[in-house]
Coordinates of N, CA and C in Angstrom, one line a residue:
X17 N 0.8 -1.2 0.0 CA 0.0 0.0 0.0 C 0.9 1.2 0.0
X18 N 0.3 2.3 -0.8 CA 1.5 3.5 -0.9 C 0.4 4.5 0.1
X19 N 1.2 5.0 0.9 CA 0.3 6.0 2.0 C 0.4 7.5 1.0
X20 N -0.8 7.9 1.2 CA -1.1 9.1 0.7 C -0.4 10.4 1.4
X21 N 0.6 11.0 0.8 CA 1.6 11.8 1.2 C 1.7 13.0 0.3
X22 N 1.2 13.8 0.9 CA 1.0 15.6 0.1 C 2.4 16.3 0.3
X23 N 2.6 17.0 -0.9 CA 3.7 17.9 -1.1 C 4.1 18.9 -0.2
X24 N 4.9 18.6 0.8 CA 5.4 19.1 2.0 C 5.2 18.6 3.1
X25 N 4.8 17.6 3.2 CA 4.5 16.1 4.3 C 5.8 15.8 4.5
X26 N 6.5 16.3 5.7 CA 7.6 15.8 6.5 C 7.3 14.5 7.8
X27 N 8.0 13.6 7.8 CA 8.0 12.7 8.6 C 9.4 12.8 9.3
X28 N 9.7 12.8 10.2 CA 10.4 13.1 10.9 C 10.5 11.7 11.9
X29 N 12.4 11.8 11.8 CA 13.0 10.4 12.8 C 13.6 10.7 13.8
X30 N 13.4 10.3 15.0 CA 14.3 10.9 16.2 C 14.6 9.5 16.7
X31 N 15.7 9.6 17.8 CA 16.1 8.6 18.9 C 17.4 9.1 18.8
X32 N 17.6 8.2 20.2 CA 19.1 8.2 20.6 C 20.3 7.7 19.8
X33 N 21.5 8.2 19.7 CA 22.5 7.5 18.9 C 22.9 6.0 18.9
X34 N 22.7 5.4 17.9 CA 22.9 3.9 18.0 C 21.4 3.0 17.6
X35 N 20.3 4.1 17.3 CA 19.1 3.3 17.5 C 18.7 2.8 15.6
X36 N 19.9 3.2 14.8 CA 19.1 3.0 13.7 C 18.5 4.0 12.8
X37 N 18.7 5.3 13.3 CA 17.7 6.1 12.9 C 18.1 6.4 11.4
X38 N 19.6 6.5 10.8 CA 20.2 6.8 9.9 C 19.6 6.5 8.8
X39 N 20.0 4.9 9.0 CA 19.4 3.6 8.0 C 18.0 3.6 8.1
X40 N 17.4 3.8 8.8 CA 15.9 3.8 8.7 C 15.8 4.7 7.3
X41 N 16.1 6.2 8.1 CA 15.6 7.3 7.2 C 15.5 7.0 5.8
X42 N 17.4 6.4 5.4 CA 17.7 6.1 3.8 C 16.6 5.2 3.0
X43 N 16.3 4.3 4.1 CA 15.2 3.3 4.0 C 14.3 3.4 3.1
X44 N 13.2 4.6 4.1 CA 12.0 5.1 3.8 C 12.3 5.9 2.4
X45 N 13.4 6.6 2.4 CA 13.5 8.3 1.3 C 13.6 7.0 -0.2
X46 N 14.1 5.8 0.2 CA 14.0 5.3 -1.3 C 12.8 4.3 -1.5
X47 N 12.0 4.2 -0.5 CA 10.7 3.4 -1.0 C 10.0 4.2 -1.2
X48 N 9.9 5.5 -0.5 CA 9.0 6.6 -1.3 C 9.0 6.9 -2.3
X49 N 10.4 6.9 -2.9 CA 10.7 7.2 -4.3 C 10.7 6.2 -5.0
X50 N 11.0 5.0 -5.1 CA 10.6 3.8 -5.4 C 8.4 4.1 -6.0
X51 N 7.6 4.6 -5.5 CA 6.4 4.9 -5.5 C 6.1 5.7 -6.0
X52 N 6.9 6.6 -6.5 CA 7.1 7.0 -7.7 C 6.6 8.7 -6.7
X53 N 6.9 9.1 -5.6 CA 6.7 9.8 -5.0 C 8.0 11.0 -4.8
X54 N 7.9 12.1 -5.2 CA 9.3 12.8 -4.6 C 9.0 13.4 -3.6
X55 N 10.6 13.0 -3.3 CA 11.0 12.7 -2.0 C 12.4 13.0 -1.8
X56 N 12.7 13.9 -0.2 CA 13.9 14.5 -0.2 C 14.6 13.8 1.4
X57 N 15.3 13.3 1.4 CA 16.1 13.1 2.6 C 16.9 14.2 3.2
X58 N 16.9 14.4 4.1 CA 17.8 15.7 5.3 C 18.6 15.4 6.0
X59 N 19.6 15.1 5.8 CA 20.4 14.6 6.8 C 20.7 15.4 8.4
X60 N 20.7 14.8 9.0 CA 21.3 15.1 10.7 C 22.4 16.1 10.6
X61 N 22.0 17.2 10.5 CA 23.2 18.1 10.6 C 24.4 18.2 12.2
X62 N 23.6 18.0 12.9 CA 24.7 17.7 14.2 C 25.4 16.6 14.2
X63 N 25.0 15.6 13.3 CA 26.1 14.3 12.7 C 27.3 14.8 11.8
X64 N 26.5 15.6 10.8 CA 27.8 15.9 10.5 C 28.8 17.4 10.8
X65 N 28.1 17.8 11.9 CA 29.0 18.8 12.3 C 30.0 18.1 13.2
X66 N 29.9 17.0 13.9 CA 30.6 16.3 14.5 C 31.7 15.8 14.0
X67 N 31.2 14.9 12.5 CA 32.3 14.3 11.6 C 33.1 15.0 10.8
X68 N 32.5 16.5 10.7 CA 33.4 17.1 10.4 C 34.7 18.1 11.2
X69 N 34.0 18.6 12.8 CA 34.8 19.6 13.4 C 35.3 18.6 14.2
X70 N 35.6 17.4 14.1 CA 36.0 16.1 15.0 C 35.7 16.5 16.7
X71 N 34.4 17.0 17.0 CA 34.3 17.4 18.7 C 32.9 17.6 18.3
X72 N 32.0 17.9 19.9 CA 31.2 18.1 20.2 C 30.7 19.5 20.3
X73 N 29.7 20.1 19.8 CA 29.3 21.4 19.5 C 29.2 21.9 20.9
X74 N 29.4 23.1 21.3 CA 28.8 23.4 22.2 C 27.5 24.1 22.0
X75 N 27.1 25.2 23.3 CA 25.7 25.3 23.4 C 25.4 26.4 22.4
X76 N 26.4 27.3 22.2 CA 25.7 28.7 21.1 C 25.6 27.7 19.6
X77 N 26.8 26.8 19.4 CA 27.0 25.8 18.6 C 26.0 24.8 17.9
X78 N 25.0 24.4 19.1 CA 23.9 23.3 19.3 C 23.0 24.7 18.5
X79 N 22.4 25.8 19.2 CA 21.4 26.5 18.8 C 21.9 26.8 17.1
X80 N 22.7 26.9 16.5 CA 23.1 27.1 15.1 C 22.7 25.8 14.4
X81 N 23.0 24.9 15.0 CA 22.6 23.4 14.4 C 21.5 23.3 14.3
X82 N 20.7 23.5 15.5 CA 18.9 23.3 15.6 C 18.9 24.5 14.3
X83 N 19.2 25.5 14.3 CA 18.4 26.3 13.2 C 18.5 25.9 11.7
X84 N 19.8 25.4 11.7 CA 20.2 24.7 10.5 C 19.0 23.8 9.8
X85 N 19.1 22.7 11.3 CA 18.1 22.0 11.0 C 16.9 22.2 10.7
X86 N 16.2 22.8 11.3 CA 15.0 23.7 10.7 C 14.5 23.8 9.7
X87 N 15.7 24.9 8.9 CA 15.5 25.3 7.7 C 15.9 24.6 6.7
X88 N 16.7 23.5 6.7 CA 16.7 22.5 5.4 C 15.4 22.0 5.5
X89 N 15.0 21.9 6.3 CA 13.7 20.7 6.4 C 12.5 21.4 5.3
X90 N 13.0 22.8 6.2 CA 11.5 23.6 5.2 C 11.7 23.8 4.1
X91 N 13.0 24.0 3.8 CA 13.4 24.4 2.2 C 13.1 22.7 1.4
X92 N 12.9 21.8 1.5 CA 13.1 20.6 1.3 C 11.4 20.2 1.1
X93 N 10.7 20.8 2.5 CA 9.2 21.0 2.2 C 8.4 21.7 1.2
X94 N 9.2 22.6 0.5 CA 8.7 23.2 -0.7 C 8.9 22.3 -2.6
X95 N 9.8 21.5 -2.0 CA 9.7 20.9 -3.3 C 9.1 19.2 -3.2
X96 N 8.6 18.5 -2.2 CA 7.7 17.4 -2.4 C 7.7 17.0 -0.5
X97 N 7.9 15.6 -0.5 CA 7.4 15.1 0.7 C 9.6 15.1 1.3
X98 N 9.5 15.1 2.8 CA 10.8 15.1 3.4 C 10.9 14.1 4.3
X99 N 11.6 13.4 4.2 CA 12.3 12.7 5.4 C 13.2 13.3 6.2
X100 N 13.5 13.5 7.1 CA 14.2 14.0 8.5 C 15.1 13.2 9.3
X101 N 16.2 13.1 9.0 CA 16.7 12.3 9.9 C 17.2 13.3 10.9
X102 N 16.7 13.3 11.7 CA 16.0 14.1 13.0 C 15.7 15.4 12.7
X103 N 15.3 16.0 13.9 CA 14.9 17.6 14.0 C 16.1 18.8 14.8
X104 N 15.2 19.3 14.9 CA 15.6 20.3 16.1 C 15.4 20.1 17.4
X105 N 15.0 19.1 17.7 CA 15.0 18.6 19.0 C 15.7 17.7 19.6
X106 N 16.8 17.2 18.1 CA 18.4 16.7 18.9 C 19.0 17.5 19.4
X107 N 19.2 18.9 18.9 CA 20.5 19.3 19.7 C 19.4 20.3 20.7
X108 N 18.4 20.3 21.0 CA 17.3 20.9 21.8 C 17.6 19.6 23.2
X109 N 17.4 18.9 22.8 CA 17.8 17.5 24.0 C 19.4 17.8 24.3
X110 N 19.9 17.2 23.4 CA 21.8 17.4 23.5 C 22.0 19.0 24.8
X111 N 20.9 20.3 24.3 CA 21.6 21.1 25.1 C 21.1 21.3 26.9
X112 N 20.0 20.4 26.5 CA 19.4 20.4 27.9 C 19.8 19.3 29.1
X113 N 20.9 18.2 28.0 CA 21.8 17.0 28.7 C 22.9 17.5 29.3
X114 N 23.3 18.1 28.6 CA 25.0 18.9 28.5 C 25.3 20.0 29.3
X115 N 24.2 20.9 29.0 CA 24.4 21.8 29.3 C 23.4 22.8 30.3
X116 N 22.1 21.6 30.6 CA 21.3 21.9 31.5 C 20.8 23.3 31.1
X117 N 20.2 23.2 30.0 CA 19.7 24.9 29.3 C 18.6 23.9 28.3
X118 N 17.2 24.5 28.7 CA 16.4 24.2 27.6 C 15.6 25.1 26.8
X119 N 16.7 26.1 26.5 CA 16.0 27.2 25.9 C 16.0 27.0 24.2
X120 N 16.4 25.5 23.9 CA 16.3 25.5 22.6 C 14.6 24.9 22.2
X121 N 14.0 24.4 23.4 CA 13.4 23.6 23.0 C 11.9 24.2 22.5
X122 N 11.7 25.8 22.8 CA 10.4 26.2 22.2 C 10.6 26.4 20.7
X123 N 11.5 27.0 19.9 CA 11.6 26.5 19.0 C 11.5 25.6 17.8
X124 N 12.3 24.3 18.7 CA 12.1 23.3 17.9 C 10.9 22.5 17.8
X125 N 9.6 22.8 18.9 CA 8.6 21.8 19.2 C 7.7 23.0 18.4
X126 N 7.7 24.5 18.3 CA 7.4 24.6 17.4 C 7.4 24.7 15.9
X127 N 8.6 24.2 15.6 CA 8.3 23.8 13.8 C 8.4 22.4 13.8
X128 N 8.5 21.5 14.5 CA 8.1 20.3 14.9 C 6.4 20.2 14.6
X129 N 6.0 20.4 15.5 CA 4.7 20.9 15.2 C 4.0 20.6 13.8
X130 N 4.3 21.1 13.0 CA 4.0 21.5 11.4 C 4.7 20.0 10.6
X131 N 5.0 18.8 11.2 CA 5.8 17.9 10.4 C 4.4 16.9 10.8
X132 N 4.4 16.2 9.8 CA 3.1 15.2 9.8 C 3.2 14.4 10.7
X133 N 4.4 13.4 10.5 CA 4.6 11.8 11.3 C 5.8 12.0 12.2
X134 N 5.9 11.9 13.5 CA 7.0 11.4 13.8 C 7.0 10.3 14.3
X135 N 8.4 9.9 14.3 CA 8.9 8.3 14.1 C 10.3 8.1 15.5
X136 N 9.4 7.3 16.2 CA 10.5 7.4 17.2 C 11.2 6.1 17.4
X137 N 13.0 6.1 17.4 CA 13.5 4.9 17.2 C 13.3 4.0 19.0
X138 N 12.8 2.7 19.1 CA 12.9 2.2 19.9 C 14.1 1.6 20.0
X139 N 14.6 1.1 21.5 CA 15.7 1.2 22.1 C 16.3 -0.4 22.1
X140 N 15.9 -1.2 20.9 CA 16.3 -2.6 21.1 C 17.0 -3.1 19.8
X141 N 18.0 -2.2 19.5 CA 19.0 -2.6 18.3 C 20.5 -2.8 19.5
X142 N 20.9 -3.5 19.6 CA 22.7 -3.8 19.8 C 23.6 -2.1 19.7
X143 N 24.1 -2.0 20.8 CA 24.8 -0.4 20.5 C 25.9 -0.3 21.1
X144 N 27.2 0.6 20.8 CA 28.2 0.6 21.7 C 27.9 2.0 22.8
X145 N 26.5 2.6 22.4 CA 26.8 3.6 23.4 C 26.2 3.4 24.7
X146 N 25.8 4.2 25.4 CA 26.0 3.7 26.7 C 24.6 3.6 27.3
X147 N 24.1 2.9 27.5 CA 22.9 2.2 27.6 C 21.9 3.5 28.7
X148 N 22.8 3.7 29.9 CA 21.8 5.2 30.2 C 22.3 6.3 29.5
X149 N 22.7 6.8 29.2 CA 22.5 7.7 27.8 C 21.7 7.2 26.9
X150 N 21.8 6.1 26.4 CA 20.6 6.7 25.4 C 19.3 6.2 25.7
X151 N 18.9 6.1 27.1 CA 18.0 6.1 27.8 C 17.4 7.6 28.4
X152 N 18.3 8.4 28.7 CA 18.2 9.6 29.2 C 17.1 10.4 28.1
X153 N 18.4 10.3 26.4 CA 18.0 10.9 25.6 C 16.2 10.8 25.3
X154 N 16.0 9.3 25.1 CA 14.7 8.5 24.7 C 14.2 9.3 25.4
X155 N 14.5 9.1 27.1 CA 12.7 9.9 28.3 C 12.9 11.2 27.8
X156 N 13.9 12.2 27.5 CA 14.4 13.7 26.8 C 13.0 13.5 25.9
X157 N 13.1 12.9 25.2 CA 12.6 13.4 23.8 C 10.9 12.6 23.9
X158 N 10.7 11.8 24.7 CA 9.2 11.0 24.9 C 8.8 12.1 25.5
X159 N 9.5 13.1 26.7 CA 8.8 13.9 27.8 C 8.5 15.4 26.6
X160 N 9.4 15.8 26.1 CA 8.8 16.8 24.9 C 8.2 16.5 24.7
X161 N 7.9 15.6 23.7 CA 6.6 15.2 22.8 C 5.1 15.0 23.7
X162 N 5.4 14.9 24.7 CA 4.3 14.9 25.8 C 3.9 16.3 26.2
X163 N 4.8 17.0 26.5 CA 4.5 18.7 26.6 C 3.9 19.2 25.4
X164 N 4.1 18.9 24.5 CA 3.7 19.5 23.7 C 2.6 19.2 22.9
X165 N 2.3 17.9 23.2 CA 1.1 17.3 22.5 C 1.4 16.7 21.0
X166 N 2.3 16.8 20.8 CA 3.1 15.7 19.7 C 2.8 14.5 19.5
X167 N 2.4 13.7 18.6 CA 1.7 12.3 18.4 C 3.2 11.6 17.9
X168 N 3.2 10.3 17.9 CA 4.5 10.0 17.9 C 4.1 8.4 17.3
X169 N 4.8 7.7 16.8 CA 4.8 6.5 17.0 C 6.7 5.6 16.6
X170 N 6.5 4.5 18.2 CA 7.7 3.9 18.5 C 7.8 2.8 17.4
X171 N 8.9 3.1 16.9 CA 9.3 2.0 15.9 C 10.3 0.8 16.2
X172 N 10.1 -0.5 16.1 CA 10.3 -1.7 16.9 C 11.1 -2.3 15.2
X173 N 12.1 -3.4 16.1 CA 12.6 -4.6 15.2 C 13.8 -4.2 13.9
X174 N 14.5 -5.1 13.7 CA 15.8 -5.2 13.0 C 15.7 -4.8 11.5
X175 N 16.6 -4.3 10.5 CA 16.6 -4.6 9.0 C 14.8 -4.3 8.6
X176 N 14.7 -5.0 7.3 CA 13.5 -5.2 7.3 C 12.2 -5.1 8.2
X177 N 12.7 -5.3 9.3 CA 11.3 -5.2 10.2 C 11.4 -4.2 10.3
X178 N 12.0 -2.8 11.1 CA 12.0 -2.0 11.4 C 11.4 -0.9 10.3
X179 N 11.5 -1.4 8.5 CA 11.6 -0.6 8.0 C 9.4 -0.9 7.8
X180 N 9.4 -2.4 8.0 CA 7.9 -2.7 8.0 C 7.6 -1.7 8.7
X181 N 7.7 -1.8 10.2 CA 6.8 -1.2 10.9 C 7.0 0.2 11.0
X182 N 8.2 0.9 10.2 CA 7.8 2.3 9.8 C 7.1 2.7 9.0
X183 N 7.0 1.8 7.8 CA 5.6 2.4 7.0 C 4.7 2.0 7.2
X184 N 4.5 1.1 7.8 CA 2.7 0.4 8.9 C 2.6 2.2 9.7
X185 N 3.8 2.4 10.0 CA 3.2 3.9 11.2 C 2.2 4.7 10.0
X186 N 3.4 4.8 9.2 CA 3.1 6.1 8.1 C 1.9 6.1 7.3
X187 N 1.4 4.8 7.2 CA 0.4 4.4 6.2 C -1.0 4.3 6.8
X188 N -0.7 3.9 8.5 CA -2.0 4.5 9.7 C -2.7 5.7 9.6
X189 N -0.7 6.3 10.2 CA -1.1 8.0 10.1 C -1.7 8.8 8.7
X190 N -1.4 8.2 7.8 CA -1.9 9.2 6.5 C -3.6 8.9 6.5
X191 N -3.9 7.6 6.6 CA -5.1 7.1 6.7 C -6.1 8.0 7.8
X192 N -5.3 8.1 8.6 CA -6.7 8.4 10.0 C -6.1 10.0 9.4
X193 N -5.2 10.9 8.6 CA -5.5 12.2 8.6 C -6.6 12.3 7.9
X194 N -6.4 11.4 6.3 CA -7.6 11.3 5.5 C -8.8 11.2 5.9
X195 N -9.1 10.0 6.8 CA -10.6 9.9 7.7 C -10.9 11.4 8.1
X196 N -10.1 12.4 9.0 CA -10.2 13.2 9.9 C -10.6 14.2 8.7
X197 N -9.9 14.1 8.0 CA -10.5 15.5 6.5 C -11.6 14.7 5.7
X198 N -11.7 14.0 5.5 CA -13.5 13.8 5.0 C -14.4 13.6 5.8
X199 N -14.2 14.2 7.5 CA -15.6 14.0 8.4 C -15.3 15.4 8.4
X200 N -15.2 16.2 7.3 CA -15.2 17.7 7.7 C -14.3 18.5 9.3
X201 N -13.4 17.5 9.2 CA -12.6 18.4 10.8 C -11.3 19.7 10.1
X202 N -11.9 20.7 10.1 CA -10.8 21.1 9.6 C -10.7 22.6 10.9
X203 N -9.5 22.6 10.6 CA -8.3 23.7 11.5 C -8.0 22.6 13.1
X204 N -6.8 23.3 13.6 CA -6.2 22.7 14.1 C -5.5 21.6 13.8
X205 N -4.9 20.6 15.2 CA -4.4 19.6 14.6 C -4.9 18.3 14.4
X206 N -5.1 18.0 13.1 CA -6.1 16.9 12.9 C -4.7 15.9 12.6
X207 N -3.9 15.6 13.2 CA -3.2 14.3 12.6 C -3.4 13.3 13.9
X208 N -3.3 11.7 14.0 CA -3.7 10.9 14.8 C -2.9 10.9 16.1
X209 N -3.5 10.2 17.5 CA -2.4 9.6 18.1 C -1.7 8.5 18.0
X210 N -0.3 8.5 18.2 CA 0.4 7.4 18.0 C 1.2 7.2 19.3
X211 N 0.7 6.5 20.0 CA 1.6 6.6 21.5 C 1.7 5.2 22.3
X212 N 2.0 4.1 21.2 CA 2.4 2.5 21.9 C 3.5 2.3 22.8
X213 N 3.4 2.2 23.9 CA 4.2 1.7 25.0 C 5.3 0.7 24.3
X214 N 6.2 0.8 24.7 CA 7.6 -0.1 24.3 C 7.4 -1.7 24.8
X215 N 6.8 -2.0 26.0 CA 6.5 -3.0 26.9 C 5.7 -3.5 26.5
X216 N 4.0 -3.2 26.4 CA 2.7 -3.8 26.5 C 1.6 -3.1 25.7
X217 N 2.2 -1.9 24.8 CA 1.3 -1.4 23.9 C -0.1 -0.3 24.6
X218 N 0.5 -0.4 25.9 CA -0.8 0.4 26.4 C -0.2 1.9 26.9
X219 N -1.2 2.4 26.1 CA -0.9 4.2 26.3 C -1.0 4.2 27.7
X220 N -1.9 3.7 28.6 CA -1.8 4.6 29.8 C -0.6 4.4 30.3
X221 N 0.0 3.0 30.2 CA 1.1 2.9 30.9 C 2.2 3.7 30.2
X222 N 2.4 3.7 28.8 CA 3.6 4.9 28.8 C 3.3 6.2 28.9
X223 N 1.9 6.8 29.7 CA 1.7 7.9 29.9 C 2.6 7.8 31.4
X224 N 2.1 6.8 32.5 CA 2.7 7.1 33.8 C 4.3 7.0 33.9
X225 N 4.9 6.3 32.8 CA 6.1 6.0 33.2 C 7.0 7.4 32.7
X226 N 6.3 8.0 32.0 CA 7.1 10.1 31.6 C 6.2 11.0 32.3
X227 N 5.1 10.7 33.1 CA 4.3 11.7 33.5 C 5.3 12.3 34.7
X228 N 6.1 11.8 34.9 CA 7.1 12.4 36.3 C 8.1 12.9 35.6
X229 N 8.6 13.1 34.5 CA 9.6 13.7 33.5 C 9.2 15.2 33.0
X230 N 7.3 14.9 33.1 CA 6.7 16.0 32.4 C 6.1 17.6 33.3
X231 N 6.1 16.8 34.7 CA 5.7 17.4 35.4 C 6.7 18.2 35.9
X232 N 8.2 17.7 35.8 CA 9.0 18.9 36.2 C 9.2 19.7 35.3
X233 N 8.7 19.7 34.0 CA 9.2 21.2 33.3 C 7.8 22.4 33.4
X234 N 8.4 23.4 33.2 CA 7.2 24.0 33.8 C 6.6 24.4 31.9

C-alpha cells in the first residue's frame, strides 16, 4: 500500500545514537521514491557537524545546528514530501543534557509541530553507546513530545522489520488524517495519536512511566 503523502509532508526520525535512525531514514527516502513519490532526505546536521569539526558542539554551537536543522527541512518541504533524519530537537535535548539549558526547545517543538509523522526509534537494536545515555536521551525526547502534545509512533525490530513497521506507522497515520478531512474536521491539529508503549502497547502505561519527566518542566 503507498500512504497518501502531500507535497510538504515531513516525517520526521528521532532517537538516541545507536538506534538506527540513519538507515531507517535512507530506507524510507528510497521506497518513497521507489512509489514513484518525490521525496527528499535531510540529513542530521549535528552528525555531520561532528564528523566534520572532530568534537562536540557546544551550546551557542547546538542552537546554530537546531536552526540549521530547521531550515533545510522547510526548504526541502517546498519541493515534495521530506524525510528527517531528525529535527531540532536533537540538539534541543543534547543542550538540555549537556548543558542543562532548555531554551532550545520552544523553537524546535514549534516547527516540529508543522511535520506530519513522527517516528521514534525504539531502544532494542545492539549499541556501543552507553545504555543510560541513550535512555536519558529516549525519556528527553518521549517527555517533549508529551508537553507539547506531539503524536509519535515507537518503531520496533531489526533490518527489514523496522523498516515494515515504519511504513505500517506512516500508512496508519496518512489514513486516520484522511478519515479526519473527509468528516469535515478542519483547522487545528487533525493528525492521529500514536503513543504505543515499548513493553505492552498500552498508552496509559507509557503515559505514567514520563508523567514524572513531564511534570517537572514547567
Amino acid at each position: 500500500m503507498t500512504p497518501d503523502l502531500p507535497a510538504g509532508c515531513v516525517i520526521a526520525l528521532l532517537g538516541a545514537h545507536g538506534t538506527g535512525k540513519t538507515e531507517l531514514a535512507n530506507a524510507l527516502a528510497a521506497r518513497i521514491l521507489q512509489r514513484g513519490i518525490v521525496a527528499t532526505l535531510v540529513a542530521d546536521v549535528s552528525h555531520e557537524w561532528r564528523v566534520r569539526e572532530r568534537r562536540s558542539p557546544n551550546a551557542v554551537e547546538l542552537a546554530a545546528i537546531a536552526r540549521e536543522q530547521t531550515r533545510l527541512i522547510a526548504s526541502a518541504a517546498e519541493q515534495g514530501v521530506v524525510v528527517a533524519d531528525t529535527t531540532a530537537l536533537t540538539p534541543a535535548v543534547h543542550n538540555d543534557i549537556l548543558f542543562n539549558d532548555d531554551a532550545l526547545y520552544a523553537n524546535a517543538l514549534t516547527a516540529h509541530r508543522g511535520y506530519a509523522i513522527t517516528l521514534l526509534m525504539a531502544l532494542d537494536l545492539p549499541s556501543s553507546i552507553e545504555e543510560e545515555q541513550r535512555d536519558r536521551v529516549d525519556a528527553s525526547l518521549r517527555a517533549a513530545f508529551a508537553r507539547s502534545g506531539t503524536p509519535y509512533s515507537v518503531i520496533h525490530g531489526r533490518g527489514s522489520e523496522r523498516l515494515a513497521s515504519a511504513w505500517n506507522a506512516i500508512n496508519a497515520s496518512a489514513e486516520a488524517a484522511g478519515n479526519a478531512s473527509s468528516r469535515g474536521r478542519i483547522g487545528g491539529d487533525q493528525r492521529p495519536w500514536f503513543w504505543p508503549c515499548d513493553k505492552c502497547s498500552d498508552p496509559a502505561c507509557e503515559h505514567r512511566l514520563f508523567s514524572d519527566l513531564v511534570a517537572r518542566r514547567p
